[in-house]
């Protein structure tokens, strides 16, 4: 269901759907980016001002009451799965996994679909477009778990 935190809106996974984990997808409202990126642009691969993108990320984390313990992923539209050792920028890859409950797994999507798979304390978060699915990303995520 959609929830609103002031001007920032999120769609969250149903309670219990991911076990103890949470997931949220933001809309593009409530940020500081100017047209054509208005307004809550978190895409680092766009031509938006990097400082505005970083501030939009801070707005998202603050609104969700999350610390900035974020493992971010540069995407490649393939089947590579990475395991980060802490916060930072990783990739290129299309999935990221961890058993660290305090680590936020983050990437942006446009026309691709975010998929999360969990197993015990582990969670894998994948960026699934047609290229990644054809390359076997879902199978790679399952094997990595």
Coordinates of N, CA and C in Angstrom, one line a residue, residues 8-145:
X8 N 7.0 13.1 0.5 CA 7.7 11.9 -0.1 C 6.7 10.7 0.1
X9 N 6.5 10.0 -1.0 CA 5.6 8.8 -1.0 C 6.4 7.5 -1.3
X10 N 6.0 6.5 -0.6 CA 6.6 5.2 -0.8 C 5.5 4.1 -0.9
X11 N 5.9 3.0 -1.6 CA 5.1 1.8 -1.6 C 6.0 0.8 -0.9
X12 N 5.4 0.2 0.2 CA 6.2 -0.8 1.0 C 5.6 -2.2 0.8
X13 N 6.5 -3.1 1.1 CA 6.1 -4.5 1.0 C 5.1 -4.8 2.1
X14 N 4.2 -5.7 1.9 CA 3.2 -6.1 2.9 C 3.9 -6.6 4.2
X15 N 3.3 -6.3 5.3 CA 3.9 -6.8 6.6 C 4.0 -8.3 6.6
X16 N 5.2 -8.7 6.9 CA 5.5 -10.2 7.0 C 5.9 -10.8 5.6
X17 N 5.7 -10.0 4.5 CA 6.0 -10.6 3.2 C 7.5 -11.0 3.0
X18 N 8.4 -10.2 3.6 CA 9.8 -10.5 3.5 C 10.4 -11.0 4.8
X19 N 9.6 -11.6 5.6 CA 10.1 -12.0 7.0 C 10.4 -10.8 7.8
X20 N 11.6 -10.7 8.4 CA 11.9 -9.6 9.3 C 12.4 -8.4 8.5
X21 N 12.5 -8.5 7.2 CA 13.1 -7.4 6.4 C 12.0 -6.5 5.9
X22 N 12.4 -5.3 5.5 CA 11.5 -4.3 4.9 C 12.0 -3.9 3.5
X23 N 11.1 -3.5 2.7 CA 11.4 -3.0 1.4 C 10.5 -1.8 1.1
X24 N 11.1 -0.8 0.4 CA 10.3 0.4 0.0 C 10.7 0.8 -1.4
X25 N 9.7 1.3 -2.1 CA 10.0 1.9 -3.5 C 9.5 3.3 -3.4
X26 N 10.3 4.3 -3.7 CA 9.8 5.7 -3.6 C 9.2 6.1 -5.0
X27 N 8.3 7.0 -4.8 CA 7.8 7.8 -6.0 C 8.8 8.9 -6.2
X28 N 8.6 9.8 -7.2 CA 9.5 10.8 -7.5 C 9.1 12.2 -7.0
X29 N 8.4 12.2 -5.8 CA 7.9 13.5 -5.3 C 8.6 13.7 -4.0
X30 N 8.7 15.0 -3.6 CA 9.3 15.4 -2.4 C 10.8 15.7 -2.3
X31 N 11.4 15.7 -3.5 CA 12.9 15.9 -3.5 C 13.2 17.3 -4.0
X32 N 14.5 17.5 -4.3 CA 14.9 18.9 -4.7 C 15.4 19.0 -6.1
X33 N 15.4 18.0 -6.9 CA 15.9 18.1 -8.3 C 15.0 18.9 -9.1
X34 N 15.6 19.6 -10.1 CA 14.8 20.4 -11.0 C 14.5 19.6 -12.3
X35 N 13.5 20.2 -13.0 CA 13.1 19.6 -14.3 C 14.4 19.3 -15.2
X36 N 14.5 18.2 -15.9 CA 13.5 17.1 -16.1 C 13.6 16.0 -15.0
X37 N 14.4 16.2 -14.0 CA 14.6 15.2 -13.0 C 13.7 15.3 -11.8
X38 N 12.8 16.3 -11.8 CA 12.0 16.6 -10.7 C 11.2 15.4 -10.2
X39 N 11.1 15.2 -8.9 CA 11.9 16.0 -8.0 C 12.7 15.1 -7.1
X40 N 12.3 13.9 -6.8 CA 13.1 13.0 -5.9 C 13.9 12.0 -6.7
X41 N 14.8 12.6 -7.5 CA 15.7 11.8 -8.4 C 16.8 11.2 -7.6
X42 N 17.0 9.9 -7.5 CA 18.1 9.2 -6.8 C 19.0 8.5 -7.8
X43 N 18.8 8.8 -9.1 CA 19.6 8.1 -10.1 C 20.9 8.7 -10.3
X44 N 22.0 8.1 -9.9 CA 23.3 8.6 -10.0 C 23.9 8.6 -11.4
X45 N 23.2 7.8 -12.3 CA 23.7 7.7 -13.7 C 23.0 8.7 -14.6
X46 N 22.3 9.7 -14.0 CA 21.6 10.7 -14.8 C 22.5 11.9 -14.9
X47 N 22.0 12.9 -15.7 CA 22.7 14.2 -15.8 C 22.3 15.2 -14.7
X48 N 21.6 14.7 -13.7 CA 21.2 15.6 -12.6 C 22.4 16.0 -11.8
X49 N 22.3 17.1 -11.2 CA 23.4 17.6 -10.3 C 23.7 16.6 -9.2
X50 N 24.9 16.0 -9.1 CA 25.2 15.0 -8.1 C 24.9 15.4 -6.7
X51 N 25.1 16.7 -6.3 CA 24.7 17.2 -5.0 C 23.2 17.0 -4.7
X52 N 22.4 17.3 -5.7 CA 21.0 17.2 -5.6 C 20.6 15.7 -5.4
X53 N 21.2 14.8 -6.2 CA 20.9 13.4 -6.1 C 21.3 12.9 -4.7
X54 N 22.5 13.3 -4.2 CA 22.9 12.9 -2.9 C 21.9 13.4 -1.8
X55 N 21.5 14.7 -1.9 CA 20.5 15.2 -1.0 C 19.2 14.4 -1.1
X56 N 18.7 14.1 -2.3 CA 17.5 13.3 -2.4 C 17.7 11.9 -1.7
X57 N 18.9 11.3 -1.8 CA 19.1 10.1 -1.1 C 19.0 10.3 0.4
X58 N 19.5 11.4 0.9 CA 19.4 11.7 2.4 C 18.0 11.9 2.8
X59 N 17.2 12.5 1.9 CA 15.8 12.7 2.2 C 15.1 11.3 2.3
X60 N 15.3 10.4 1.4 CA 14.7 9.1 1.4 C 15.1 8.4 2.7
X61 N 16.4 8.3 3.0 CA 16.9 7.6 4.2 C 16.3 8.3 5.5
X62 N 16.3 9.6 5.6 CA 15.7 10.3 6.7 C 14.2 10.0 6.9
X63 N 13.5 10.0 5.8 CA 12.0 9.8 5.8 C 11.7 8.4 6.2
X64 N 12.6 7.4 5.9 CA 12.4 6.0 6.3 C 13.0 5.7 7.6
X65 N 13.6 6.7 8.3 CA 14.3 6.5 9.6 C 15.4 5.5 9.5
X66 N 16.2 5.5 8.4 CA 17.3 4.6 8.2 C 18.6 5.4 8.4
X67 N 19.6 4.7 8.9 CA 20.9 5.3 8.9 C 21.5 5.2 7.5
X68 N 22.6 6.0 7.3 CA 23.3 6.0 6.0 C 24.3 4.8 6.0
X69 N 23.8 3.6 6.3 CA 24.6 2.3 6.1 C 24.1 1.7 4.9
X70 N 24.5 2.2 3.7 CA 23.9 1.9 2.4 C 24.9 1.2 1.5
X71 N 24.6 0.1 1.0 CA 25.4 -0.5 -0.1 C 24.7 -0.2 -1.4
X72 N 25.3 0.6 -2.2 CA 24.7 1.0 -3.4 C 25.3 0.2 -4.6
X73 N 24.5 0.0 -5.6 CA 24.9 -0.8 -6.7 C 24.9 -0.1 -8.1
X74 N 26.0 -0.1 -8.8 CA 26.1 0.3 -10.2 C 25.6 -0.9 -11.0
X75 N 24.7 -0.6 -11.9 CA 24.1 -1.7 -12.7 C 24.7 -2.0 -14.0
X76 N 24.6 -3.2 -14.5 CA 25.1 -3.6 -15.8 C 24.1 -4.4 -16.7
X77 N 23.0 -4.8 -16.1 CA 22.0 -5.6 -16.9 C 22.5 -6.9 -17.3
X78 N 23.1 -7.6 -16.3 CA 23.6 -9.0 -16.5 C 23.1 -9.9 -15.3
X79 N 24.0 -10.9 -15.0 CA 23.6 -11.8 -13.9 C 24.6 -11.9 -12.8
X80 N 25.4 -10.8 -12.6 CA 26.4 -10.8 -11.5 C 25.7 -10.5 -10.2
X81 N 26.1 -11.2 -9.2 CA 25.6 -11.0 -7.8 C 26.8 -10.7 -6.9
X82 N 26.8 -9.6 -6.2 CA 27.9 -9.2 -5.3 C 27.5 -9.2 -3.8
X83 N 28.5 -9.5 -3.0 CA 28.3 -9.5 -1.5 C 29.1 -8.3 -1.0
X84 N 28.5 -7.2 -0.6 CA 29.3 -6.1 -0.1 C 29.8 -6.4 1.3
X85 N 30.9 -5.8 1.7 CA 31.5 -6.0 3.1 C 31.1 -4.8 4.0
X86 N 30.2 -3.9 3.5 CA 29.8 -2.8 4.3 C 29.2 -1.7 3.4
X87 N 29.0 -0.5 3.9 CA 28.5 0.6 3.1 C 29.4 1.0 2.0
X88 N 28.9 1.5 0.9 CA 29.7 2.0 -0.2 C 29.1 1.7 -1.5
X89 N 29.8 2.0 -2.6 CA 29.3 1.8 -4.0 C 30.0 0.5 -4.5
X90 N 29.2 -0.3 -5.1 CA 29.6 -1.6 -5.6 C 29.2 -1.8 -7.0
X91 N 29.8 -2.7 -7.7 CA 29.4 -3.0 -9.1 C 30.5 -2.7 -10.0
X92 N 30.2 -2.9 -11.3 CA 28.9 -3.2 -11.8 C 28.4 -4.6 -11.5
X93 N 27.1 -4.7 -11.3 CA 26.4 -6.0 -11.1 C 24.9 -5.7 -11.1
X94 N 24.1 -6.7 -11.0 CA 22.6 -6.5 -10.9 C 21.9 -7.1 -9.7
X95 N 22.7 -7.6 -8.8 CA 22.1 -8.1 -7.5 C 23.2 -7.9 -6.5
X96 N 22.7 -7.8 -5.2 CA 23.5 -7.5 -4.1 C 22.9 -8.4 -2.9
X97 N 23.7 -9.0 -2.1 CA 23.2 -9.8 -1.1 C 24.0 -9.6 0.2
X98 N 23.4 -9.9 1.3 CA 24.0 -9.7 2.6 C 23.3 -10.5 3.7
X99 N 24.0 -10.7 4.8 CA 23.3 -11.3 6.0 C 23.4 -10.2 7.1
X100 N 23.9 -9.0 6.8 CA 24.0 -7.9 7.8 C 22.7 -7.2 7.9
X101 N 21.9 -7.4 9.0 CA 20.6 -6.8 9.1 C 20.6 -5.3 9.1
X102 N 21.7 -4.6 9.4 CA 21.7 -3.2 9.4 C 22.2 -2.5 8.1
X103 N 22.5 -3.3 7.1 CA 22.9 -2.8 5.8 C 21.7 -2.6 4.9
X104 N 21.6 -1.4 4.4 CA 20.5 -1.1 3.4 C 21.0 -1.4 2.0
X105 N 20.3 -2.2 1.3 CA 20.7 -2.6 -0.1 C 19.9 -1.6 -1.0
X106 N 20.6 -0.9 -1.9 CA 20.0 0.2 -2.7 C 20.5 0.1 -4.1
X107 N 19.5 0.3 -5.0 CA 19.7 0.6 -6.4 C 18.5 1.3 -6.9
X108 N 18.6 1.9 -8.1 CA 17.5 2.6 -8.7 C 17.0 1.8 -9.9
X109 N 15.7 1.9 -10.2 CA 15.1 1.3 -11.3 C 14.3 2.3 -12.1
X110 N 14.2 2.1 -13.4 CA 13.3 2.9 -14.2 C 12.2 1.9 -14.8
X111 N 12.5 1.2 -15.8 CA 11.6 0.2 -16.4 C 11.9 -1.2 -16.0
X112 N 12.8 -1.5 -15.1 CA 13.2 -2.8 -14.6 C 12.4 -3.0 -13.3
X113 N 12.4 -4.3 -12.8 CA 11.7 -4.6 -11.6 C 12.7 -5.0 -10.5
X114 N 12.5 -4.4 -9.3 CA 13.3 -4.9 -8.1 C 12.7 -6.2 -7.6
X115 N 13.6 -7.2 -7.4 CA 13.2 -8.5 -6.8 C 14.0 -8.8 -5.6
X116 N 13.4 -9.1 -4.5 CA 14.1 -9.5 -3.3 C 13.7 -10.9 -2.9
X117 N 14.8 -11.7 -2.6 CA 14.6 -13.1 -2.2 C 15.3 -13.2 -0.9
X118 N 14.7 -13.9 0.1 CA 15.3 -14.1 1.4 C 15.4 -15.6 1.8
X119 N 16.4 -15.9 2.6 CA 16.6 -17.2 3.1 C 17.3 -17.1 4.4
X120 N 16.6 -17.4 5.5 CA 17.2 -17.2 6.9 C 17.6 -15.7 7.0
X121 N 18.8 -15.5 7.5 CA 19.3 -14.1 7.7 C 19.7 -13.4 6.4
X122 N 19.7 -14.2 5.3 CA 20.2 -13.6 4.0 C 19.1 -13.0 3.2
X123 N 19.5 -11.9 2.5 CA 18.6 -11.3 1.5 C 19.4 -10.9 0.3
X124 N 18.8 -11.2 -0.8 CA 19.4 -10.8 -2.1 C 18.4 -9.8 -2.8
X125 N 18.9 -8.7 -3.3 CA 18.1 -7.7 -3.9 C 18.6 -7.5 -5.4
X126 N 17.7 -7.8 -6.3 CA 18.1 -7.8 -7.7 C 17.4 -6.9 -8.6
X127 N 18.1 -6.4 -9.6 CA 17.6 -5.4 -10.6 C 17.2 -6.2 -11.9
X128 N 16.0 -6.6 -12.0 CA 15.6 -7.5 -13.1 C 14.9 -6.8 -14.3
X129 N 15.7 -6.6 -15.3 CA 15.1 -6.3 -16.6 C 15.2 -7.5 -17.5
X130 N 14.8 -7.3 -18.7 CA 14.7 -8.5 -19.6 C 16.1 -9.0 -19.9
X131 N 17.1 -8.2 -20.0 CA 18.5 -8.7 -20.2 C 19.0 -9.5 -19.0
X132 N 18.7 -9.0 -17.8 CA 19.2 -9.7 -16.6 C 18.5 -11.1 -16.5
X133 N 17.2 -11.1 -16.7 CA 16.4 -12.3 -16.6 C 16.9 -13.3 -17.6
X134 N 17.1 -12.9 -18.9 CA 17.7 -13.8 -19.9 C 19.1 -14.3 -19.5
X135 N 19.9 -13.4 -18.9 CA 21.2 -13.8 -18.5 C 21.2 -14.8 -17.3
X136 N 20.1 -14.9 -16.6 CA 20.0 -15.9 -15.5 C 20.2 -15.2 -14.1
X137 N 19.8 -13.9 -14.0 CA 20.0 -13.3 -12.7 C 19.2 -13.9 -11.6
X138 N 18.0 -14.3 -11.8 CA 17.2 -14.9 -10.7 C 17.8 -16.2 -10.2
X139 N 18.3 -17.0 -11.2 CA 18.9 -18.3 -10.8 C 20.2 -18.0 -10.1
X140 N 21.0 -17.0 -10.5 CA 22.2 -16.6 -9.8 C 22.0 -16.1 -8.4
X141 N 20.9 -15.4 -8.2 CA 20.5 -14.9 -6.9 C 20.2 -16.1 -6.0
X142 N 19.4 -17.1 -6.5 CA 19.0 -18.3 -5.7 C 20.3 -19.1 -5.4
X143 N 21.2 -19.2 -6.3 CA 22.4 -20.0 -6.1 C 23.3 -19.3 -5.1
X144 N 23.3 -18.0 -5.1 CA 24.2 -17.2 -4.2 C 23.6 -17.3 -2.7
X145 N 22.3 -17.4 -2.6 CA 21.7 -17.6 -1.3 C 22.0 -18.9 -0.8

